[in-house]
């Protein structure tokens, strides 16, 4: 390392405190002879020569400035002034006895407190001083010397030259340290050193600033530093460090740290592991805060990949992103949907209201588009530096401003073709809502073309071309609609979508009805309850079963009003039969989506209050998967239902993945064995074993067991033999309208022949 040339040295300042004028003069003569005014041959000269010997060899010596004081107090004042003027003394010669004032040791203590760097020489003619006591009072010991009077000029000169050089060295070291620290602070550059064997580390002050640690905290377990690393980045830092230690190599990496204020900073780190002379591995790391550079990079990326008007990703982004999404889709065998959205009336609006309004409209469209896709997943802009690259988000939906009034909605993973149709329809609906310009309502409308990977093309170019072609088809079809590139998909999409629209209507009118299937006691054949099963009396399609419309209701959220209808109708039915003198328990089915909806409890409470029925007559059937899915939420919900006094049964038992320990804790009353086990009872020994085990387990847990889908007497006999409590199935009756249920099952007659 080369050292920087220092500016010319200023004179070395020496402080003398001695009560005897002749001695002060002699110091001056020895150290700064040119400044001495004393004429040769004067009385002091003769005395000096006598006392100390003649100074015969004036040597080349550094320029020295001598300040003399008669008393200790003056010496302390001189130090105060020197420090204030920025011209500190390098060396102080302090006589011990300076009557009538304080002594030299007192002065030394004061001076040391003022200036920790000054070199102090205690001078005395007496032998009764205790150097140990003085050393204790005037630390540090390496900046304290003793000089015995009478001294020889050489001793004084030598003291000043060697202590002066030492003082200058220390000053220059300090200056260099300050310079280095300043440079490190400007560069936001810190370093650390680690002993991998002990995990103990040392680090620089600037590293404290970068990592947000207290600045006086410069050593400790390396974990002190690592705990600041962003949890997502910590593994890669560990891997790099372990590898550097293992291979004794250098590695560089970038990671994020979390500052105490919660902000994130980007760090670039070079780390090297070497074997020191003692063959012990040492690890040294240099870190630099590169947050500003990262922010710039992100801004540049933002400019390159995002549209400035709408803040949506742009066409350049799409080109890169689509290639990646398709490669992932190929790898994981996913279906990707590309929706080409073209606004219908944009040009006219632009011409009528001006470009600024046109821009407003495009911004509004982008906001509405975002609301139409899975919100949390949308790749949009973000100005924060920690924003991940748009490329990072592969498994999500993306909206792109493709050009003027064209947008692309990329759905990177669609389970069903219908999902793409649904998003397209949502977009059309969202854009049908007028935008208000200057007291005029403007409707923009959109034509959408949909191409699917892999069916409609397996490269970005082909997909875009085909989505574009489908979009033109939509325009030809009268605008404000969507078209799939593959013709046949259009028919299914519309069928399904029209069913969805019809269902919405059905819930509002009285097309939905409940049928009731009797539950029969296996012991005595009497009807002990009914399961309400929903049916849809479709004006054109006739009777539609729940298997066809419950999934649509779940996907669209219509399950909530549908469930409310079922709940209300079943309660009314219980009430009606109660009024007629029959207390007939009715169970209703609650699906997974409903189960997660908070309104279930309030709906149940309302229905109970409105009808005034006994709560235990209402039974709620949940499927196993619904209960097992989100355990905490379902525990709460079941507890609340139980608190209302309702009965709870676990439907389709055996088809899900129940944990037995969880089952034990659930507040259920009834277990319904799934019909798949019942149907094979006669042919499958396994199924018989399972059913037997389920019944035994349920009874052990004090649960009532219901067998579903019992179609034959033989099945019933086996179930009865194994102690099943209740059966349900076509053997007695399918679900029937309420009138039929009343006439057939409310008369109290036994419905079964039970084999004993
Ligand atoms: P689930 O609750 O397990 O209902 C039993 C299903 O088995 C009913 O079909 C019933 O008609 C049928 N079933 C009854 N006995 C027999 C039999 O002996 N043999 C055969 N093969 N089948 C029999 P359904 O009515 O088509 O209902 C199917 C599923 O739809 C129900 O399964 C239930 O999960 C759901 N569901 C029905 N109504 C509602 C409702 O109001 N809300 C909700 N969320 N889901 C409902
Ligand atoms: Mg059921
Ligand atoms: Mg069932």
XYZ file of N, CA and C in Angstrom, residues 539-639:
303
model
N -87.105 -24.189 -16.795
C -88.251 -24.055 -17.700
C -88.054 -24.809 -19.028
N -86.824 -24.895 -19.506
C -86.612 -25.579 -20.785
C -85.984 -26.963 -20.608
N -85.036 -27.063 -19.654
C -84.293 -28.322 -19.546
C -84.983 -29.348 -18.656
N -86.072 -28.948 -17.994
C -86.748 -29.877 -17.083
C -86.017 -29.939 -15.749
N -86.102 -31.093 -15.069
C -85.514 -31.204 -13.746
C -83.984 -31.356 -13.859
N -83.254 -30.435 -13.249
C -81.782 -30.488 -13.288
C -81.294 -30.870 -11.890
N -80.377 -31.861 -11.841
C -79.877 -32.346 -10.551
C -78.785 -31.454 -9.985
N -78.567 -31.548 -8.685
C -77.559 -30.675 -8.052
C -76.144 -30.890 -8.591
N -75.864 -32.106 -9.056
C -74.523 -32.378 -9.608
C -74.174 -31.430 -10.744
N -75.194 -30.946 -11.468
C -74.922 -30.074 -12.609
C -74.804 -28.613 -12.220
N -75.564 -28.209 -11.215
C -75.539 -26.762 -10.963
C -74.849 -26.344 -9.661
N -74.652 -27.292 -8.724
C -73.946 -26.900 -7.486
C -72.502 -26.423 -7.813
N -71.777 -27.151 -8.691
C -70.426 -26.642 -9.004
C -70.446 -25.240 -9.606
N -71.439 -24.963 -10.480
C -71.526 -23.604 -11.062
C -71.833 -22.602 -9.951
N -72.755 -22.993 -9.090
C -73.125 -22.091 -7.993
C -71.910 -21.811 -7.110
N -71.071 -22.821 -6.926
C -69.883 -22.623 -6.074
C -68.886 -21.701 -6.747
N -68.675 -21.928 -8.056
C -67.681 -21.098 -8.762
C -68.111 -19.650 -8.831
N -69.402 -19.417 -8.963
C -69.856 -18.045 -9.189
C -70.247 -17.334 -7.902
N -70.242 -18.073 -6.808
C -70.636 -17.424 -5.554
C -72.137 -17.483 -5.340
N -72.872 -18.043 -6.339
C -74.324 -18.139 -6.174
C -74.701 -19.129 -5.082
N -73.722 -19.901 -4.633
C -73.978 -20.900 -3.599
C -74.470 -20.235 -2.309
N -74.078 -18.994 -2.099
C -74.484 -18.339 -0.850
C -75.999 -18.065 -0.838
N -76.540 -17.370 -1.861
C -78.003 -17.214 -1.846
C -78.737 -18.550 -1.985
N -78.120 -19.504 -2.737
C -78.762 -20.811 -2.893
C -78.860 -21.517 -1.536
N -77.741 -21.471 -0.801
C -77.711 -22.116 0.513
C -78.716 -21.483 1.452
N -78.851 -20.199 1.325
C -79.786 -19.469 2.180
C -81.226 -19.919 1.894
N -81.484 -20.122 0.580
C -82.814 -20.601 0.179
C -83.096 -21.984 0.776
N -82.079 -22.872 0.681
C -82.251 -24.246 1.181
C -82.519 -24.231 2.682
N -81.719 -23.443 3.377
C -81.832 -23.356 4.830
C -83.218 -22.870 5.250
N -83.629 -21.806 4.580
C -84.925 -21.203 4.918
C -86.067 -22.172 4.614
N -86.001 -22.789 3.423
C -87.085 -23.692 3.014
C -87.171 -24.892 3.959
N -86.001 -25.463 4.316
C -86.001 -26.633 5.205
C -86.589 -26.272 6.568
N -86.231 -25.098 7.083
C -86.761 -24.683 8.387
C -88.278 -24.504 8.311
N -88.723 -23.903 7.201
C -90.171 -23.731 7.031
C -90.872 -25.091 7.011
N -90.199 -26.052 6.342
C -90.788 -27.385 6.234
C -90.897 -28.053 7.622
N -89.823 -27.901 8.405
C -89.852 -28.473 9.759
C -91.024 -27.876 10.551
N -91.131 -26.564 10.394
C -92.176 -25.835 11.123
C -93.572 -26.311 10.696
N -93.711 -26.459 9.357
C -95.008 -26.864 8.818
C -95.398 -28.239 9.355
N -94.418 -29.166 9.378
C -94.719 -30.518 9.870
C -94.911 -30.509 11.397
N -94.143 -29.655 12.042
C -94.310 -29.542 13.497
C -95.731 -29.064 13.816
N -96.181 -28.069 13.027
C -97.532 -27.547 13.216
C -98.572 -28.634 12.991
N -98.237 -29.572 12.070
C -99.175 -30.670 11.781
C -99.014 -31.813 12.791
N -98.131 -31.617 13.769
C -98.005 -32.602 14.841
C -96.893 -33.618 14.664
N -96.021 -33.436 13.664
C -94.920 -34.390 13.473
C -93.589 -33.677 13.629
N -92.786 -34.179 14.544
C -91.448 -33.568 14.684
C -90.479 -34.383 13.848
N -90.234 -33.911 12.621
C -89.398 -34.660 11.676
C -88.083 -33.916 11.448
N -86.961 -34.471 11.923
C -85.671 -33.796 11.680
C -85.354 -33.751 10.186
N -84.834 -32.635 9.742
C -84.424 -32.508 8.332
C -82.946 -32.116 8.292
N -82.218 -32.807 7.398
C -80.812 -32.403 7.227
C -80.656 -31.649 5.924
N -79.783 -30.673 5.948
C -79.467 -29.954 4.706
C -77.976 -30.099 4.441
N -77.615 -29.976 3.149
C -76.200 -30.107 2.762
C -75.550 -28.738 2.663
N -74.359 -28.666 3.177
C -73.622 -27.396 3.111
C -72.293 -27.676 2.420
N -72.043 -26.950 1.345
C -70.849 -27.265 0.562
C -69.627 -26.533 1.114
N -68.513 -26.906 0.542
C -67.224 -26.376 0.961
C -67.194 -24.847 0.935
N -67.695 -24.267 -0.170
C -67.677 -22.794 -0.302
C -68.539 -22.133 0.781
N -69.717 -22.725 0.996
C -70.610 -22.166 2.022
C -69.979 -22.244 3.391
N -69.267 -23.370 3.557
C -68.666 -23.626 4.845
C -67.675 -22.533 5.201
N -67.043 -22.002 4.143
C -66.052 -20.955 4.406
C -66.674 -19.568 4.470
N -67.967 -19.501 4.145
C -68.611 -18.194 4.133
C -69.176 -17.899 5.522
N -68.835 -16.742 5.997
C -69.223 -16.388 7.364
C -70.728 -16.246 7.549
N -71.442 -16.029 6.408
C -72.867 -15.722 6.559
C -73.690 -16.936 6.998
N -73.100 -18.153 6.921
C -73.850 -19.356 7.274
C -74.463 -19.264 8.684
N -73.663 -18.813 9.615
C -74.133 -18.739 11.005
C -75.316 -17.768 11.123
N -75.117 -16.577 10.535
C -76.191 -15.593 10.682
C -77.458 -16.059 9.954
N -77.251 -16.738 8.813
C -78.421 -17.261 8.092
C -79.159 -18.279 8.964
N -78.394 -19.177 9.592
C -79.020 -20.210 10.426
C -79.769 -19.563 11.591
N -79.118 -18.578 12.196
C -79.731 -17.912 13.340
C -81.054 -17.268 12.929
N -81.012 -16.603 11.758
C -82.221 -15.917 11.272
C -83.346 -16.905 10.998
N -82.990 -18.028 10.305
C -84.018 -19.005 9.938
C -84.637 -19.617 11.192
N -83.805 -19.885 12.202
C -84.338 -20.455 13.451
C -85.261 -19.457 14.128
N -84.825 -18.205 14.144
C -85.625 -17.180 14.810
C -86.945 -16.965 14.080
N -86.873 -16.959 12.743
C -88.076 -16.674 11.955
C -89.116 -17.771 12.119
N -88.675 -19.045 12.265
C -89.641 -20.142 12.319
C -89.930 -20.589 13.741
N -88.991 -20.352 14.628
C -89.168 -20.769 16.022
C -89.094 -22.279 16.220
N -88.489 -22.997 15.294
C -88.421 -24.464 15.430
C -87.376 -24.864 16.472
N -87.461 -26.118 16.947
C -86.424 -26.595 17.869
C -85.149 -26.810 17.055
N -84.055 -26.202 17.486
C -82.829 -26.258 16.676
C -82.354 -27.686 16.404
N -82.598 -28.620 17.360
C -82.041 -29.958 17.128
C -82.724 -30.683 15.978
N -83.876 -30.158 15.509
C -84.534 -30.784 14.352
C -83.810 -30.440 13.045
N -82.951 -29.435 13.092
C -82.184 -29.071 11.886
C -80.793 -29.682 11.998
N -80.441 -30.378 10.926
C -79.147 -31.069 10.926
C -78.337 -30.551 9.732
N -77.057 -30.319 9.966
C -76.216 -29.796 8.874
C -75.264 -30.896 8.422
N -75.262 -31.157 7.120
C -74.346 -32.176 6.591
C -73.150 -31.497 5.914
N -71.986 -31.801 6.427
C -70.758 -31.294 5.792
C -70.034 -32.455 5.163
N -69.322 -32.177 4.109
C -68.481 -33.262 3.594
C -67.192 -33.267 4.399
N -66.575 -34.441 4.365
C -65.350 -34.650 5.113
C -64.270 -33.639 4.702
N -64.156 -33.415 3.380
C -63.066 -32.544 2.907
C -63.258 -31.112 3.388
N -64.525 -30.666 3.448
C -64.772 -29.293 3.894
C -64.278 -29.105 5.323
N -64.529 -30.119 6.150
C -64.175 -29.995 7.565
C -62.668 -30.131 7.774
N -62.051 -30.950 6.943
C -60.633 -31.223 7.163
C -59.735 -30.129 6.582
N -60.280 -29.378 5.628
C -59.442 -28.409 4.905
C -58.799 -27.346 5.795
N -59.625 -26.417 6.249
C -59.070 -25.305 7.020
C -59.463 -25.534 8.476
N -58.616 -26.239 9.204
C -59.040 -26.780 10.489
C -59.460 -25.710 11.491
N -58.703 -24.609 11.516
C -59.020 -23.631 12.550
C -60.375 -22.979 12.286
N -60.580 -22.594 10.987
C -61.826 -21.930 10.620
C -62.991 -22.895 10.821
N -62.803 -24.167 10.434
C -63.929 -25.088 10.545
C -64.235 -25.412 12.003
N -63.217 -25.479 12.828
C -63.472 -25.707 14.253
C -64.391 -24.622 14.819
N -64.044 -23.374 14.435
C -64.813 -22.246 14.958
C -66.269 -22.328 14.484
N -66.412 -22.619 13.176
C -67.739 -22.646 12.595
C -68.593 -23.758 13.209
N -67.979 -24.944 13.331
C -68.733 -26.063 13.895
C -69.148 -25.753 15.335
N -68.238 -25.134 16.067
C -68.558 -24.809 17.457
C -69.736 -23.834 17.516
